[in-house]
Amino acid sequence: MNPLLAPILKPLSRVYASQIGKRNARFDRGEGVVTFDRPVISVGNLSVGGTGKTPMVRRIITLLRNAGHDPCIAMRGYGSNRRDDGRSDEADEYAATFDDLPIVAQPNRTEGLINLFGTERGEAVDLIVLDDGFQHRRIARHLDVVLIDATRSPLDDALLPLGRLREPMDSLARAQAVVITHTERASDVVVNDITRASLAASADLLIATSRHAWTGVDVIDIEHSLSWLAGKTVLPVCAIGNPDAFIESVRAQVGRMLDPIVLRDHDPYAAATVRRIIREAAHADAIVTTAKDWAKLRGEDPSAWPCPVAVPKLEMQLVTHAEAFARLVLAAAAETAEDTIDP
């Protein structure tokens, strides 16, 4: 942040904090909260930008399906794809990963879920997973999972608009689990500091740690091992909330990395942007991009790319308390509407 802006942003941040406090107080009283007739699991964070919500939601959906549940995903749907059909980047990514997964992607998630449950497919859904749901308190839930990026510690941050925090750390008092992500890129000191601060907000929190790992790479939808990237000259391309981890992962796997094309989160990849990628990839052996970005770019004519497009397969691996986390998720999935926690 430009230090010259701090005198202006600090007062605005205090106003924001006041408004957040009033908003949370209303929800604490249950005002405007809808309780559905099936369990709700929320995955969210304290800050703007990427913390790993999509791979965590994928992990939870897989766990629930393996246990015999039929979940749906409800999300705001921010950042439409290049087809301009109202679908979001993440919705397309989930649809590509899971067959027949009901996805509600619209600002009014309550209305979208009601419409879904009025259909034959929706009647079979027995559980709701909220993507980016910690601040979406209009829907009561049975479990709140909050992700904290260890490379962007909230302890060194401030509330919007001065910093990146949507809420202060003490908001973790209404969560049941915290997953500290990207610990492979952070020191033990930072991880321990985040753990202590989280437990100070609520001593009952389950604190798990995780790492992001690439398990392979899809090259125009053909699966390869990571060794496919070894020794190659590549052009990284991404439009995600936290590009640093992606860029560093690319650097670790390839022979030579050209200057990355890093776009704003949810960039729509206009035609001019695609032409730029094609132009800058002229001397690359491959373009490397994320699954979220490929959901928007895969509609391009394959012959337009000057080299193969590689999409790493990203997995969130729980380093600590994986079994306890799974038990917590499955216990929430078995609860009833009467068991909802404070909204």
Short mmCIF file of N, CA and C in Angstrom, two decimals, residues 50-210:
data_model
loop_
_atom_site.label_atom_id
_atom_site.label_comp_id
_atom_site.label_asym_id
_atom_site.label_seq_id
_atom_site.Cartn_x
_atom_site.Cartn_y
_atom_site.Cartn_z
N GLY A 50 -7.21 -14.97 -2.70
CA GLY A 50 -7.20 -16.43 -2.63
C GLY A 50 -6.52 -16.96 -1.38
N THR A 51 -7.18 -17.91 -0.72
CA THR A 51 -6.58 -18.60 0.42
C THR A 51 -6.59 -20.11 0.21
N GLY A 52 -7.27 -20.56 -0.85
CA GLY A 52 -7.37 -21.99 -1.11
C GLY A 52 -8.78 -22.53 -0.93
N LYS A 53 -9.80 -21.66 -1.04
CA LYS A 53 -11.18 -22.11 -0.84
C LYS A 53 -11.59 -23.18 -1.85
N THR A 54 -11.22 -22.99 -3.12
CA THR A 54 -11.66 -23.95 -4.14
C THR A 54 -11.11 -25.35 -3.89
N PRO A 55 -9.79 -25.54 -3.66
CA PRO A 55 -9.34 -26.90 -3.36
C PRO A 55 -9.89 -27.45 -2.05
N MET A 56 -10.18 -26.59 -1.08
CA MET A 56 -10.78 -27.08 0.16
C MET A 56 -12.22 -27.53 -0.09
N VAL A 57 -12.98 -26.76 -0.86
CA VAL A 57 -14.35 -27.18 -1.18
C VAL A 57 -14.32 -28.50 -1.96
N ARG A 58 -13.38 -28.63 -2.90
CA ARG A 58 -13.26 -29.89 -3.63
C ARG A 58 -12.99 -31.05 -2.67
N ARG A 59 -12.11 -30.81 -1.72
CA ARG A 59 -11.79 -31.86 -0.74
C ARG A 59 -13.02 -32.26 0.06
N ILE A 60 -13.79 -31.29 0.51
CA ILE A 60 -14.97 -31.56 1.31
C ILE A 60 -16.04 -32.27 0.47
N ILE A 61 -16.25 -31.82 -0.75
CA ILE A 61 -17.23 -32.48 -1.63
C ILE A 61 -16.85 -33.94 -1.86
N THR A 62 -15.57 -34.19 -2.10
CA THR A 62 -15.11 -35.56 -2.31
C THR A 62 -15.34 -36.41 -1.06
N LEU A 63 -15.02 -35.86 0.11
CA LEU A 63 -15.22 -36.57 1.37
C LEU A 63 -16.70 -36.90 1.56
N LEU A 64 -17.57 -35.93 1.31
CA LEU A 64 -19.00 -36.14 1.50
C LEU A 64 -19.56 -37.17 0.53
N ARG A 65 -19.14 -37.07 -0.73
CA ARG A 65 -19.63 -38.04 -1.72
C ARG A 65 -19.14 -39.45 -1.41
N ASN A 66 -17.91 -39.56 -0.97
CA ASN A 66 -17.38 -40.89 -0.63
C ASN A 66 -18.13 -41.49 0.56
N ALA A 67 -18.72 -40.62 1.39
CA ALA A 67 -19.48 -41.10 2.54
C ALA A 67 -20.95 -41.34 2.20
N GLY A 68 -21.31 -41.17 0.93
CA GLY A 68 -22.67 -41.45 0.50
C GLY A 68 -23.60 -40.26 0.46
N HIS A 69 -23.09 -39.06 0.70
CA HIS A 69 -23.93 -37.86 0.66
C HIS A 69 -24.07 -37.33 -0.76
N ASP A 70 -25.09 -36.53 -0.97
CA ASP A 70 -25.36 -35.90 -2.28
C ASP A 70 -25.39 -34.38 -2.08
N PRO A 71 -24.21 -33.73 -1.99
CA PRO A 71 -24.17 -32.30 -1.67
C PRO A 71 -24.38 -31.42 -2.90
N CYS A 72 -24.65 -30.16 -2.64
CA CYS A 72 -24.61 -29.12 -3.67
C CYS A 72 -23.66 -28.03 -3.19
N ILE A 73 -23.26 -27.15 -4.11
CA ILE A 73 -22.43 -26.00 -3.78
C ILE A 73 -23.24 -24.73 -4.01
N ALA A 74 -23.18 -23.80 -3.08
CA ALA A 74 -23.79 -22.49 -3.25
C ALA A 74 -22.69 -21.44 -3.14
N MET A 75 -22.61 -20.59 -4.14
CA MET A 75 -21.56 -19.59 -4.20
C MET A 75 -22.12 -18.31 -4.79
N ARG A 76 -21.37 -17.22 -4.57
CA ARG A 76 -21.84 -15.93 -5.07
C ARG A 76 -21.77 -15.86 -6.58
N GLY A 77 -20.81 -16.55 -7.18
CA GLY A 77 -20.71 -16.53 -8.63
C GLY A 77 -19.97 -15.34 -9.17
N TYR A 78 -19.09 -14.75 -8.35
CA TYR A 78 -18.34 -13.57 -8.79
C TYR A 78 -17.36 -13.95 -9.89
N GLY A 79 -17.28 -13.13 -10.93
CA GLY A 79 -16.29 -13.35 -11.97
C GLY A 79 -16.80 -14.30 -13.04
N SER A 80 -17.61 -13.79 -13.97
CA SER A 80 -18.18 -14.65 -15.00
C SER A 80 -17.13 -15.05 -16.02
N ASN A 81 -17.40 -16.16 -16.68
CA ASN A 81 -16.44 -16.65 -17.66
C ASN A 81 -16.62 -15.94 -18.99
N ARG A 82 -15.81 -16.33 -19.98
CA ARG A 82 -15.80 -15.62 -21.26
C ARG A 82 -17.01 -15.95 -22.12
N ARG A 83 -17.79 -16.99 -21.75
CA ARG A 83 -19.00 -17.28 -22.51
C ARG A 83 -20.09 -16.28 -22.20
N ASP A 84 -19.90 -15.54 -21.10
CA ASP A 84 -20.87 -14.52 -20.70
C ASP A 84 -22.27 -15.10 -20.52
N ASP A 85 -22.34 -16.31 -19.96
CA ASP A 85 -23.62 -16.96 -19.74
C ASP A 85 -24.03 -16.94 -18.28
N GLY A 86 -23.32 -16.14 -17.48
CA GLY A 86 -23.66 -16.03 -16.07
C GLY A 86 -22.95 -17.01 -15.17
N ARG A 87 -22.30 -18.02 -15.72
CA ARG A 87 -21.55 -18.97 -14.91
C ARG A 87 -20.25 -18.33 -14.46
N SER A 88 -19.78 -18.71 -13.27
CA SER A 88 -18.55 -18.15 -12.73
C SER A 88 -17.37 -19.06 -13.02
N ASP A 89 -16.16 -18.50 -12.82
CA ASP A 89 -14.93 -19.27 -13.02
C ASP A 89 -14.94 -20.54 -12.16
N GLU A 90 -15.18 -20.35 -10.85
CA GLU A 90 -15.12 -21.48 -9.93
C GLU A 90 -16.23 -22.49 -10.21
N ALA A 91 -17.41 -21.99 -10.62
CA ALA A 91 -18.51 -22.91 -10.94
C ALA A 91 -18.12 -23.82 -12.09
N ASP A 92 -17.48 -23.27 -13.11
CA ASP A 92 -17.02 -24.08 -14.23
C ASP A 92 -15.97 -25.09 -13.78
N GLU A 93 -15.09 -24.67 -12.86
CA GLU A 93 -14.05 -25.57 -12.38
C GLU A 93 -14.67 -26.73 -11.60
N TYR A 94 -15.65 -26.43 -10.76
CA TYR A 94 -16.32 -27.51 -10.01
C TYR A 94 -17.06 -28.45 -10.97
N ALA A 95 -17.74 -27.88 -11.96
CA ALA A 95 -18.49 -28.70 -12.90
C ALA A 95 -17.56 -29.62 -13.68
N ALA A 96 -16.35 -29.15 -13.97
CA ALA A 96 -15.39 -29.98 -14.70
C ALA A 96 -14.82 -31.10 -13.83
N THR A 97 -14.85 -30.90 -12.51
CA THR A 97 -14.28 -31.87 -11.59
C THR A 97 -15.28 -32.93 -11.17
N PHE A 98 -16.55 -32.52 -10.95
CA PHE A 98 -17.55 -33.43 -10.40
C PHE A 98 -18.72 -33.61 -11.38
N ASP A 99 -19.06 -34.84 -11.65
CA ASP A 99 -20.21 -35.13 -12.49
C ASP A 99 -21.50 -34.90 -11.71
N ASP A 100 -22.47 -34.28 -12.36
CA ASP A 100 -23.81 -34.14 -11.81
C ASP A 100 -23.82 -33.47 -10.44
N LEU A 101 -22.96 -32.47 -10.25
CA LEU A 101 -22.94 -31.74 -8.99
C LEU A 101 -23.81 -30.49 -9.13
N PRO A 102 -24.90 -30.37 -8.37
CA PRO A 102 -25.71 -29.15 -8.43
C PRO A 102 -24.92 -27.95 -7.92
N ILE A 103 -24.90 -26.88 -8.70
CA ILE A 103 -24.14 -25.68 -8.34
C ILE A 103 -25.06 -24.47 -8.45
N VAL A 104 -25.22 -23.76 -7.35
CA VAL A 104 -25.92 -22.48 -7.35
C VAL A 104 -24.87 -21.39 -7.36
N ALA A 105 -24.85 -20.57 -8.40
CA ALA A 105 -23.84 -19.51 -8.53
C ALA A 105 -24.55 -18.21 -8.84
N GLN A 106 -24.96 -17.50 -7.80
CA GLN A 106 -25.64 -16.21 -7.96
C GLN A 106 -25.55 -15.43 -6.66
N PRO A 107 -25.64 -14.10 -6.72
CA PRO A 107 -25.51 -13.29 -5.51
C PRO A 107 -26.50 -13.66 -4.41
N ASN A 108 -27.75 -13.95 -4.80
CA ASN A 108 -28.76 -14.34 -3.80
C ASN A 108 -28.76 -15.86 -3.69
N ARG A 109 -27.89 -16.36 -2.82
CA ARG A 109 -27.75 -17.81 -2.70
C ARG A 109 -29.00 -18.46 -2.13
N THR A 110 -29.67 -17.76 -1.23
CA THR A 110 -30.89 -18.31 -0.64
C THR A 110 -31.93 -18.57 -1.72
N GLU A 111 -32.16 -17.58 -2.55
CA GLU A 111 -33.13 -17.75 -3.64
C GLU A 111 -32.71 -18.87 -4.59
N GLY A 112 -31.42 -18.91 -4.92
CA GLY A 112 -30.93 -19.95 -5.81
C GLY A 112 -31.12 -21.34 -5.24
N LEU A 113 -30.87 -21.50 -3.93
CA LEU A 113 -31.05 -22.80 -3.30
C LEU A 113 -32.52 -23.20 -3.26
N ILE A 114 -33.40 -22.25 -2.97
CA ILE A 114 -34.83 -22.55 -2.96
C ILE A 114 -35.28 -23.02 -4.34
N ASN A 115 -34.79 -22.35 -5.38
CA ASN A 115 -35.14 -22.76 -6.75
C ASN A 115 -34.60 -24.16 -7.05
N LEU A 116 -33.36 -24.43 -6.60
CA LEU A 116 -32.78 -25.76 -6.83
C LEU A 116 -33.60 -26.84 -6.14
N PHE A 117 -33.99 -26.61 -4.89
CA PHE A 117 -34.70 -27.63 -4.13
C PHE A 117 -36.12 -27.86 -4.64
N GLY A 118 -36.58 -26.97 -5.51
CA GLY A 118 -37.88 -27.16 -6.15
C GLY A 118 -37.83 -28.02 -7.39
N THR A 119 -36.62 -28.49 -7.75
CA THR A 119 -36.46 -29.35 -8.92
C THR A 119 -36.30 -30.80 -8.47
N GLU A 120 -36.47 -31.72 -9.43
CA GLU A 120 -36.31 -33.13 -9.11
C GLU A 120 -34.89 -33.44 -8.66
N ARG A 121 -33.88 -32.82 -9.32
CA ARG A 121 -32.49 -33.04 -8.93
C ARG A 121 -32.23 -32.47 -7.54
N GLY A 122 -32.78 -31.30 -7.29
CA GLY A 122 -32.55 -30.64 -6.00
C GLY A 122 -33.17 -31.37 -4.83
N GLU A 123 -34.25 -32.09 -5.05
CA GLU A 123 -34.89 -32.84 -3.97
C GLU A 123 -33.95 -33.90 -3.39
N ALA A 124 -33.03 -34.41 -4.23
CA ALA A 124 -32.12 -35.46 -3.78
C ALA A 124 -30.95 -34.91 -2.97
N VAL A 125 -30.68 -33.62 -3.08
CA VAL A 125 -29.55 -33.01 -2.37
C VAL A 125 -29.80 -33.08 -0.87
N ASP A 126 -28.81 -33.57 -0.14
CA ASP A 126 -28.99 -33.71 1.31
C ASP A 126 -28.06 -32.82 2.12
N LEU A 127 -27.30 -31.93 1.44
CA LEU A 127 -26.32 -31.12 2.17
C LEU A 127 -25.88 -29.95 1.30
N ILE A 128 -25.65 -28.80 1.93
CA ILE A 128 -25.23 -27.58 1.22
C ILE A 128 -23.81 -27.24 1.65
N VAL A 129 -22.94 -26.97 0.68
CA VAL A 129 -21.60 -26.46 0.97
C VAL A 129 -21.53 -25.03 0.44
N LEU A 130 -21.28 -24.08 1.32
CA LEU A 130 -21.15 -22.68 0.94
C LEU A 130 -19.70 -22.37 0.58
N ASP A 131 -19.46 -21.94 -0.64
CA ASP A 131 -18.14 -21.49 -1.07
C ASP A 131 -18.05 -20.00 -0.75
N ASP A 132 -17.06 -19.62 0.04
CA ASP A 132 -16.88 -18.23 0.49
C ASP A 132 -18.09 -17.80 1.32
N GLY A 133 -18.34 -18.56 2.39
CA GLY A 133 -19.56 -18.35 3.14
C GLY A 133 -19.41 -17.75 4.53
N PHE A 134 -18.18 -17.46 4.99
CA PHE A 134 -18.04 -17.01 6.37
C PHE A 134 -18.74 -15.68 6.61
N GLN A 135 -18.68 -14.78 5.65
CA GLN A 135 -19.36 -13.50 5.79
C GLN A 135 -20.81 -13.55 5.28
N HIS A 136 -21.18 -14.64 4.61
CA HIS A 136 -22.55 -14.77 4.10
C HIS A 136 -23.43 -15.38 5.19
N ARG A 137 -23.80 -14.56 6.14
CA ARG A 137 -24.44 -15.06 7.34
C ARG A 137 -25.96 -15.14 7.24
N ARG A 138 -26.49 -14.88 6.06
CA ARG A 138 -27.94 -14.99 5.87
C ARG A 138 -28.41 -16.44 5.88
N ILE A 139 -27.48 -17.36 5.74
CA ILE A 139 -27.81 -18.78 5.77
C ILE A 139 -27.20 -19.40 7.03
N ALA A 140 -28.04 -19.98 7.90
CA ALA A 140 -27.54 -20.65 9.10
C ALA A 140 -26.74 -21.88 8.68
N ARG A 141 -25.74 -22.21 9.46
CA ARG A 141 -24.88 -23.34 9.10
C ARG A 141 -24.58 -24.21 10.31
N HIS A 142 -24.10 -25.43 9.98
CA HIS A 142 -23.74 -26.40 11.01
C HIS A 142 -22.24 -26.44 11.26
N LEU A 143 -21.47 -25.92 10.32
CA LEU A 143 -20.02 -25.92 10.47
C LEU A 143 -19.44 -24.76 9.68
N ASP A 144 -18.58 -23.98 10.33
CA ASP A 144 -17.84 -22.90 9.68
C ASP A 144 -16.36 -23.27 9.66
N VAL A 145 -15.82 -23.42 8.46
CA VAL A 145 -14.39 -23.68 8.26
C VAL A 145 -13.78 -22.40 7.70
N VAL A 146 -12.77 -21.87 8.36
CA VAL A 146 -12.12 -20.63 7.94
C VAL A 146 -10.69 -20.92 7.53
N LEU A 147 -10.30 -20.48 6.34
CA LEU A 147 -8.95 -20.66 5.85
C LEU A 147 -8.13 -19.40 6.08
N ILE A 148 -6.89 -19.58 6.52
CA ILE A 148 -5.96 -18.46 6.72
C ILE A 148 -4.68 -18.78 5.97
N ASP A 149 -4.30 -17.91 5.07
CA ASP A 149 -3.08 -18.09 4.26
C ASP A 149 -1.87 -17.70 5.10
N ALA A 150 -0.98 -18.67 5.33
CA ALA A 150 0.21 -18.41 6.16
C ALA A 150 1.16 -17.43 5.50
N THR A 151 1.08 -17.26 4.18
CA THR A 151 1.96 -16.32 3.50
C THR A 151 1.42 -14.89 3.54
N ARG A 152 0.19 -14.74 4.01
CA ARG A 152 -0.41 -13.41 4.15
C ARG A 152 -1.08 -13.35 5.52
N SER A 153 -0.29 -13.39 6.54
CA SER A 153 -0.81 -13.51 7.89
C SER A 153 -1.73 -12.34 8.25
N PRO A 154 -2.91 -12.64 8.79
CA PRO A 154 -3.80 -11.57 9.23
C PRO A 154 -3.24 -10.78 10.40
N LEU A 155 -2.24 -11.34 11.07
CA LEU A 155 -1.64 -10.63 12.20
C LEU A 155 -0.82 -9.43 11.74
N ASP A 156 -0.46 -9.42 10.46
CA ASP A 156 0.31 -8.30 9.89
C ASP A 156 -0.55 -7.46 8.96
N ASP A 157 -1.88 -7.59 9.10
CA ASP A 157 -2.78 -6.94 8.16
C ASP A 157 -3.74 -6.02 8.90
N ALA A 158 -4.59 -5.35 8.12
CA ALA A 158 -5.57 -4.43 8.69
C ALA A 158 -6.89 -4.60 7.94
N LEU A 159 -7.96 -4.07 8.54
CA LEU A 159 -9.26 -4.15 7.90
C LEU A 159 -9.31 -3.30 6.64
N LEU A 160 -10.19 -3.71 5.73
CA LEU A 160 -10.45 -2.91 4.54
C LEU A 160 -10.86 -1.50 4.93
N PRO A 161 -10.52 -0.50 4.12
CA PRO A 161 -9.73 -0.56 2.89
C PRO A 161 -8.23 -0.36 3.12
N LEU A 162 -7.85 -0.21 4.41
CA LEU A 162 -6.43 -0.03 4.72
C LEU A 162 -5.65 -1.30 4.43
N GLY A 163 -6.25 -2.45 4.73
CA GLY A 163 -5.61 -3.73 4.48
C GLY A 163 -6.52 -4.64 3.68
N ARG A 164 -6.35 -5.96 3.88
CA ARG A 164 -7.09 -6.94 3.09
C ARG A 164 -8.12 -7.69 3.92
N LEU A 165 -8.24 -7.39 5.20
CA LEU A 165 -9.12 -8.16 6.07
C LEU A 165 -10.58 -7.74 5.93
N ARG A 166 -11.43 -8.72 5.74
CA ARG A 166 -12.87 -8.48 5.76
C ARG A 166 -13.38 -8.37 7.19
N GLU A 167 -12.75 -9.14 8.09
CA GLU A 167 -13.13 -9.17 9.50
C GLU A 167 -11.88 -9.32 10.35
N PRO A 168 -11.96 -8.92 11.62
CA PRO A 168 -10.81 -9.09 12.52
C PRO A 168 -10.69 -10.54 12.98
N MET A 169 -9.57 -10.87 13.59
CA MET A 169 -9.32 -12.22 14.05
C MET A 169 -10.34 -12.70 15.08
N ASP A 170 -10.88 -11.78 15.89
CA ASP A 170 -11.80 -12.24 16.92
C ASP A 170 -13.11 -12.78 16.35
N SER A 171 -13.36 -12.56 15.04
CA SER A 171 -14.53 -13.16 14.40
C SER A 171 -14.44 -14.68 14.34
N LEU A 172 -13.23 -15.21 14.53
CA LEU A 172 -13.07 -16.66 14.54
C LEU A 172 -13.82 -17.32 15.70
N ALA A 173 -14.31 -16.52 16.62
CA ALA A 173 -15.07 -17.06 17.75
C ALA A 173 -16.33 -17.79 17.28
N ARG A 174 -16.83 -17.47 16.10
CA ARG A 174 -18.04 -18.14 15.61
C ARG A 174 -17.72 -19.31 14.67
N ALA A 175 -16.44 -19.62 14.46
CA ALA A 175 -16.03 -20.74 13.62
C ALA A 175 -15.80 -21.98 14.48
N GLN A 176 -15.72 -23.13 13.82
CA GLN A 176 -15.40 -24.38 14.51
C GLN A 176 -14.05 -24.94 14.07
N ALA A 177 -13.57 -24.55 12.89
CA ALA A 177 -12.30 -25.06 12.39
C ALA A 177 -11.56 -23.97 11.63
N VAL A 178 -10.26 -23.93 11.81
CA VAL A 178 -9.38 -23.07 11.04
C VAL A 178 -8.36 -23.96 10.34
N VAL A 179 -8.19 -23.73 9.05
CA VAL A 179 -7.14 -24.44 8.30
C VAL A 179 -6.14 -23.40 7.84
N ILE A 180 -4.91 -23.53 8.29
CA ILE A 180 -3.84 -22.61 7.89
C ILE A 180 -3.22 -23.18 6.61
N THR A 181 -3.32 -22.42 5.53
CA THR A 181 -2.92 -22.92 4.21
C THR A 181 -1.54 -22.38 3.81
N HIS A 182 -0.99 -23.00 2.78
CA HIS A 182 0.32 -22.60 2.23
C HIS A 182 1.42 -22.65 3.28
N THR A 183 1.34 -23.60 4.20
CA THR A 183 2.38 -23.68 5.23
C THR A 183 3.72 -24.11 4.65
N GLU A 184 3.72 -24.68 3.44
CA GLU A 184 4.99 -25.05 2.81
C GLU A 184 5.82 -23.84 2.44
N ARG A 185 5.20 -22.66 2.44
CA ARG A 185 5.89 -21.44 2.05
C ARG A 185 6.04 -20.47 3.22
N ALA A 186 5.79 -20.94 4.44
CA ALA A 186 5.86 -20.06 5.61
C ALA A 186 6.69 -20.72 6.70
N SER A 187 7.21 -19.90 7.59
CA SER A 187 8.03 -20.43 8.69
C SER A 187 7.14 -20.99 9.80
N ASP A 188 7.72 -21.86 10.62
CA ASP A 188 6.99 -22.41 11.76
C ASP A 188 6.58 -21.30 12.72
N VAL A 189 7.40 -20.25 12.81
CA VAL A 189 7.08 -19.14 13.71
C VAL A 189 5.77 -18.49 13.29
N VAL A 190 5.61 -18.24 12.00
CA VAL A 190 4.38 -17.60 11.50
C VAL A 190 3.18 -18.50 11.75
N VAL A 191 3.32 -19.79 11.42
CA VAL A 191 2.22 -20.73 11.62
C VAL A 191 1.83 -20.81 13.09
N ASN A 192 2.81 -20.85 13.97
CA ASN A 192 2.52 -20.92 15.41
C ASN A 192 1.86 -19.65 15.91
N ASP A 193 2.28 -18.50 15.38
CA ASP A 193 1.66 -17.23 15.79
C ASP A 193 0.18 -17.19 15.37
N ILE A 194 -0.11 -17.65 14.14
CA ILE A 194 -1.50 -17.68 13.67
C ILE A 194 -2.32 -18.65 14.52
N THR A 195 -1.72 -19.79 14.87
CA THR A 195 -2.41 -20.78 15.70
C THR A 195 -2.78 -20.19 17.06
N ARG A 196 -1.82 -19.53 17.70
CA ARG A 196 -2.08 -18.95 19.02
C ARG A 196 -3.16 -17.87 18.95
N ALA A 197 -3.09 -17.02 17.92
CA ALA A 197 -4.08 -15.95 17.79
C ALA A 197 -5.47 -16.52 17.51
N SER A 198 -5.53 -17.60 16.76
CA SER A 198 -6.82 -18.23 16.47
C SER A 198 -7.43 -18.82 17.74
N LEU A 199 -6.61 -19.51 18.52
CA LEU A 199 -7.09 -20.11 19.75
C LEU A 199 -7.45 -19.05 20.79
N ALA A 200 -6.84 -17.88 20.70
CA ALA A 200 -7.22 -16.79 21.59
C ALA A 200 -8.64 -16.32 21.29
N ALA A 201 -9.05 -16.43 20.02
CA ALA A 201 -10.42 -16.06 19.65
C ALA A 201 -11.41 -17.11 20.12
N SER A 202 -11.00 -18.39 20.05
CA SER A 202 -11.85 -19.48 20.51
C SER A 202 -10.98 -20.68 20.84
N ALA A 203 -10.96 -21.06 22.11
CA ALA A 203 -10.13 -22.19 22.54
C ALA A 203 -10.66 -23.52 22.02
N ASP A 204 -11.90 -23.55 21.50
CA ASP A 204 -12.50 -24.79 21.03
C ASP A 204 -12.22 -25.06 19.55
N LEU A 205 -11.52 -24.17 18.88
CA LEU A 205 -11.27 -24.34 17.45
C LEU A 205 -10.39 -25.56 17.17
N LEU A 206 -10.74 -26.29 16.12
CA LEU A 206 -9.83 -27.27 15.56
C LEU A 206 -8.90 -26.53 14.61
N ILE A 207 -7.60 -26.59 14.86
CA ILE A 207 -6.62 -25.91 14.01
C ILE A 207 -5.88 -26.98 13.21
N ALA A 208 -6.06 -26.95 11.90
CA ALA A 208 -5.33 -27.87 11.02
C ALA A 208 -4.40 -27.05 10.14
N THR A 209 -3.33 -27.68 9.68
CA THR A 209 -2.42 -27.02 8.75
C THR A 209 -2.43 -27.79 7.44
N SER A 210 -2.17 -27.07 6.34
CA SER A 210 -2.22 -27.71 5.04
C SER A 210 -1.14 -27.15 4.13
#
